[in-house]
XYZ file of N, CA and C in Angstrom:
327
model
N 34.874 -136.018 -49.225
C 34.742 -135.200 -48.047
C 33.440 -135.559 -47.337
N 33.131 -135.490 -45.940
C 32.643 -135.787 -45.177
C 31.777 -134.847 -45.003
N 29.776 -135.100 -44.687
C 28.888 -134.260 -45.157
C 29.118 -133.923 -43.643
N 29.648 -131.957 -43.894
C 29.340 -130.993 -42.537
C 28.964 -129.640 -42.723
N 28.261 -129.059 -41.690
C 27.569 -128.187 -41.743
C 28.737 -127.132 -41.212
N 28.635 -126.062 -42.144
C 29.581 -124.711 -41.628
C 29.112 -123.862 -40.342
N 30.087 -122.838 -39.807
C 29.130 -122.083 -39.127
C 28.929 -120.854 -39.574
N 28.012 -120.250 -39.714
C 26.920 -119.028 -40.553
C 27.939 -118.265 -40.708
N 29.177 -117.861 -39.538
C 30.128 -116.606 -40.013
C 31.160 -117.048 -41.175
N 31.344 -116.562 -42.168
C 31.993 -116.790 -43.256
C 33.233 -117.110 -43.288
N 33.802 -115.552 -42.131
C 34.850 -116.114 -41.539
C 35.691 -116.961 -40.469
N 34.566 -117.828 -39.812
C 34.893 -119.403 -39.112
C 34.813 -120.296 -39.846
N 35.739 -121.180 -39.911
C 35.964 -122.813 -39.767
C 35.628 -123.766 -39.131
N 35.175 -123.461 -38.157
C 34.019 -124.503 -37.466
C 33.211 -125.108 -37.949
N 33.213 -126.407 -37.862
C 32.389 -127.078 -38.784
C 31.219 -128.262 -37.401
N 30.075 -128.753 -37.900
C 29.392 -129.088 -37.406
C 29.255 -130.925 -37.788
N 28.792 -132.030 -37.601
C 28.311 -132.999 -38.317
C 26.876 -132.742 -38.598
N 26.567 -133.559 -40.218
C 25.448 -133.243 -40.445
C 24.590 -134.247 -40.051
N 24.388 -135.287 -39.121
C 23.743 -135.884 -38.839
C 22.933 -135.094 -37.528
N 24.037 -134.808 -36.824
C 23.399 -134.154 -35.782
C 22.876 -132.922 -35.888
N 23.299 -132.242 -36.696
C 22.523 -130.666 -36.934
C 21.735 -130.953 -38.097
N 20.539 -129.955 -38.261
C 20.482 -129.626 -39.641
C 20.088 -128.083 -39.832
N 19.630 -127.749 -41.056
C 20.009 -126.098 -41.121
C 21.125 -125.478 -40.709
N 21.178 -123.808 -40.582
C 22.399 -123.366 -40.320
C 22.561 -123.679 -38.767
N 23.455 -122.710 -38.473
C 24.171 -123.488 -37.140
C 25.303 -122.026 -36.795
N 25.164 -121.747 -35.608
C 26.323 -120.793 -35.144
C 27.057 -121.551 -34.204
N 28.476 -121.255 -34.092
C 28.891 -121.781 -32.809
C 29.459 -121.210 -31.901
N 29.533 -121.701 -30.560
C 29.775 -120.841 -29.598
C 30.554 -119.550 -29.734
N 31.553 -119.625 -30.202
C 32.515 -118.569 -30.278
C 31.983 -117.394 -30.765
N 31.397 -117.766 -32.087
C 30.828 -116.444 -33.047
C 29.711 -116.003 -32.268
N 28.637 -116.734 -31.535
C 27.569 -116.528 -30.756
C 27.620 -115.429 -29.177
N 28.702 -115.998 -28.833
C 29.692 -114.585 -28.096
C 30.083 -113.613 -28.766
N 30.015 -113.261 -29.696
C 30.558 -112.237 -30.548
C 29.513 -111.111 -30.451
N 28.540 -112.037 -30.651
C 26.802 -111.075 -30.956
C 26.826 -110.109 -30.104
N 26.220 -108.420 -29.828
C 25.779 -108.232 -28.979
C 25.149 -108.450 -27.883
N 25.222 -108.393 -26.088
C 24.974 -108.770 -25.255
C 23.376 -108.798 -25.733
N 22.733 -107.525 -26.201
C 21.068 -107.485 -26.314
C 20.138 -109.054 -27.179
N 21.097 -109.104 -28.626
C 20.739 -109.923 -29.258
C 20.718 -111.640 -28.743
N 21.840 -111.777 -28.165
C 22.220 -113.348 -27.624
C 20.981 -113.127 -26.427
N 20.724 -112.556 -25.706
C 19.508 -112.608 -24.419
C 18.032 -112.379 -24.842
N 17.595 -111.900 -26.037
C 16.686 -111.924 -26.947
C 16.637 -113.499 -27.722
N 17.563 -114.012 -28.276
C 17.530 -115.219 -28.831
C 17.396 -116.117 -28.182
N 18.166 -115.972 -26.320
C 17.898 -117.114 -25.392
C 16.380 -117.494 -24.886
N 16.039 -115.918 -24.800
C 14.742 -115.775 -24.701
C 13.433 -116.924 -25.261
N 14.080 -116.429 -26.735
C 13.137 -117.170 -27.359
C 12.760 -118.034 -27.215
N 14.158 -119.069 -27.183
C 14.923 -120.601 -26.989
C 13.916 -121.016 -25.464
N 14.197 -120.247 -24.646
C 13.650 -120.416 -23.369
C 12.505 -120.252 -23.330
N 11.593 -119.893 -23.839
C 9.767 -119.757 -24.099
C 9.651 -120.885 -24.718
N 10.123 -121.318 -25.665
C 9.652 -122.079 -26.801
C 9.624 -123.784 -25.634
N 10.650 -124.070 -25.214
C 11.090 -124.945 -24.444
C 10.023 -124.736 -23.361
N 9.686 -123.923 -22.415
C 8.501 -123.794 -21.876
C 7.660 -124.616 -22.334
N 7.192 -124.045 -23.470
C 5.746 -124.023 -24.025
C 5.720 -126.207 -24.198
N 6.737 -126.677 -24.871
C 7.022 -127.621 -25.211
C 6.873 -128.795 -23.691
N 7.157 -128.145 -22.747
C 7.047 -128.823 -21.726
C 5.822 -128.816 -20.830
N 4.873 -127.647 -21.289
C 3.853 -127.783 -21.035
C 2.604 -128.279 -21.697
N 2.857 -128.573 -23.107
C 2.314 -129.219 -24.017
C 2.485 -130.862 -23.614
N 3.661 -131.758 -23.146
C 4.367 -133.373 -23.180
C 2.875 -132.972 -21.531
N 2.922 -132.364 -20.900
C 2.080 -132.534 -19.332
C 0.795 -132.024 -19.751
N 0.273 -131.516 -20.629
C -1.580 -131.788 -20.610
C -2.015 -132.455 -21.003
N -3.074 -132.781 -21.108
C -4.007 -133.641 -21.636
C -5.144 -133.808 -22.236
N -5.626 -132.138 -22.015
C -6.610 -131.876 -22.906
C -6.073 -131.307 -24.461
N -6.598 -132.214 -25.326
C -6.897 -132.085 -27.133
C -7.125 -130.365 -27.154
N -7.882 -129.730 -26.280
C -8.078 -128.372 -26.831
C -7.103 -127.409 -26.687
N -6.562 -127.770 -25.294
C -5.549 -127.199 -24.407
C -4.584 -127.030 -25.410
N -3.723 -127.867 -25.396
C -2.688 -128.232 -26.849
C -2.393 -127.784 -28.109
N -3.968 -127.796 -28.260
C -3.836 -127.352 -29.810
C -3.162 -125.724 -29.503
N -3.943 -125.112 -28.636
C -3.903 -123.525 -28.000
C -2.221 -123.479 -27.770
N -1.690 -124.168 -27.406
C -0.112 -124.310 -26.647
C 0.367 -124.195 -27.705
N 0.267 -125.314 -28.818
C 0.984 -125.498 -30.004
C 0.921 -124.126 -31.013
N -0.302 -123.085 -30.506
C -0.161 -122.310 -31.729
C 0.786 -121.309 -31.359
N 0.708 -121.288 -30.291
C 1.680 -119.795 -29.485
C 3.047 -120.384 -29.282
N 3.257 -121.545 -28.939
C 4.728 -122.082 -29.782
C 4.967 -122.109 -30.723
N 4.158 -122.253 -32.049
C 4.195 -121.950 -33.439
C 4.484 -119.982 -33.949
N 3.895 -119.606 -32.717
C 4.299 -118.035 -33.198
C 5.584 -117.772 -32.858
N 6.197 -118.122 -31.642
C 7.579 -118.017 -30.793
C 8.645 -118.961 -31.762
N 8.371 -119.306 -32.627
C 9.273 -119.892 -33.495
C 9.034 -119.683 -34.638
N 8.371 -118.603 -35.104
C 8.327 -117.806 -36.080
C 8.768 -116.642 -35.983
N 8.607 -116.161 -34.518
C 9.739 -115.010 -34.360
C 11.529 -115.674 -34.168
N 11.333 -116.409 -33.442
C 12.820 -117.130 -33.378
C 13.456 -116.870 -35.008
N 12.210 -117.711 -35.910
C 13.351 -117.594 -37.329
C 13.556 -116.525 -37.759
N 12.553 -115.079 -37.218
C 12.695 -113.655 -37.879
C 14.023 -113.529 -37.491
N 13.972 -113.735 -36.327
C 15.295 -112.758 -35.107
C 16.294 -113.491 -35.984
N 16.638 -114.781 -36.097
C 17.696 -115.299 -36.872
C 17.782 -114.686 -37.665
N 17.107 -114.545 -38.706
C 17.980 -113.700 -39.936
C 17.559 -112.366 -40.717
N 16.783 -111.887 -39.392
C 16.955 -110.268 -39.647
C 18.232 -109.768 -38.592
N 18.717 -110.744 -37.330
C 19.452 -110.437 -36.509
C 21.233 -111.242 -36.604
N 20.954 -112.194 -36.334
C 22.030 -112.704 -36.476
C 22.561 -113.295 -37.816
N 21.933 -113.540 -38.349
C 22.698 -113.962 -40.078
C 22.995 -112.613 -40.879
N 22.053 -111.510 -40.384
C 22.595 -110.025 -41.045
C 23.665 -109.139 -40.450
N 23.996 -109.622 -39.061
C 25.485 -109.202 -38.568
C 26.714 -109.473 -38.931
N 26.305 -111.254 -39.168
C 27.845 -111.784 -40.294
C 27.760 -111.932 -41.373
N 27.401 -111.704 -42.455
C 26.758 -111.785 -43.622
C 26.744 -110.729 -44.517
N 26.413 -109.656 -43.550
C 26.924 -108.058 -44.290
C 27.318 -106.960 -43.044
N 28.583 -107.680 -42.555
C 29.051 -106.695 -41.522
C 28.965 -105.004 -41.791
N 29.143 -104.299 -40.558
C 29.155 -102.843 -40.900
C 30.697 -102.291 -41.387
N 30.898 -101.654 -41.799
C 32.699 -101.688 -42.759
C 33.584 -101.287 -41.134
N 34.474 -101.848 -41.147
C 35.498 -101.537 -39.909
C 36.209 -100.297 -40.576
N 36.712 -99.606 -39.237
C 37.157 -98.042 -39.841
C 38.630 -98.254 -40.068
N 39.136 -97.650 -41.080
C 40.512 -97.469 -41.788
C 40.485 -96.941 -42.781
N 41.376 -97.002 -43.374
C 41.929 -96.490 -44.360
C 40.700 -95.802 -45.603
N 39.867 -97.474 -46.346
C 39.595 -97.153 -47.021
C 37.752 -97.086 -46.470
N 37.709 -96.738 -45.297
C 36.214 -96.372 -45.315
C 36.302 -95.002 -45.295
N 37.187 -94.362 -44.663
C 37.771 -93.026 -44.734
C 37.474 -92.329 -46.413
N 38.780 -92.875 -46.576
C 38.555 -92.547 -48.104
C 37.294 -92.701 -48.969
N 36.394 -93.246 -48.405
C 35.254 -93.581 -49.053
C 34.525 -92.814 -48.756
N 34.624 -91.910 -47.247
C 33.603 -91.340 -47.010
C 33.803 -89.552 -47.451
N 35.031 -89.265 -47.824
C 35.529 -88.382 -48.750
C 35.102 -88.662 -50.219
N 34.877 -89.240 -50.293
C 34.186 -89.329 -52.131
C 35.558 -89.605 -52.437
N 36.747 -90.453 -52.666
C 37.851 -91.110 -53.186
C 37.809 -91.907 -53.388
């Protein structure tokens, strides 16, 4: 079998190549799934970080940089929080869908 990367929801089949990705990986579909708040919080991030990165490739001062690089270093330390206090804990340990036996569960049965 051919080395590929899954996508984080347990229950997709989507698969990734592992050359081109590495780490986990969501894909579009499940990423629409997320709450509207969470996906615009994560773009967020995505979109600062990319900032910061493009203003780091255009200076030129050694001091400047270093300063750029650390506050991109924080924005991608929240990026990895938000990942998996946010989105890897939505599919990973969903909240129970209502039926039958959450019912019954919540009766002490």
């Amino acid at each position: 079998m051919t080395d590929r990367i899954r996508c984080i929801n347990p229950r997709c089949r989507r698969t990734f190549a592992a050359g081109k990705h590495s780490g986990e990986i969501i894909c579009g579909k499940c990423f629409r799934i997320l709450p509207e708040a969470t996906r615009k919080e994560h773009r967020g991030y995505w979109r600062e970080i990319r900032k910061w990165d493009r203003r780091i490739t255009r200076t030129g001062d050694e001091i400047k940089v270093r300063r750029m690089r650390a506050v991109r270093d924080t924005l991608s330390v929240r990026l990895n929080l938000h990942w998996d206090t946010y989105i890897k804990a939505l599919f990973l340990a969903p909240d129970k869908p209502e039926g039958l036996d959450a019912f019954l569960e919540e009766l002490g049965m």
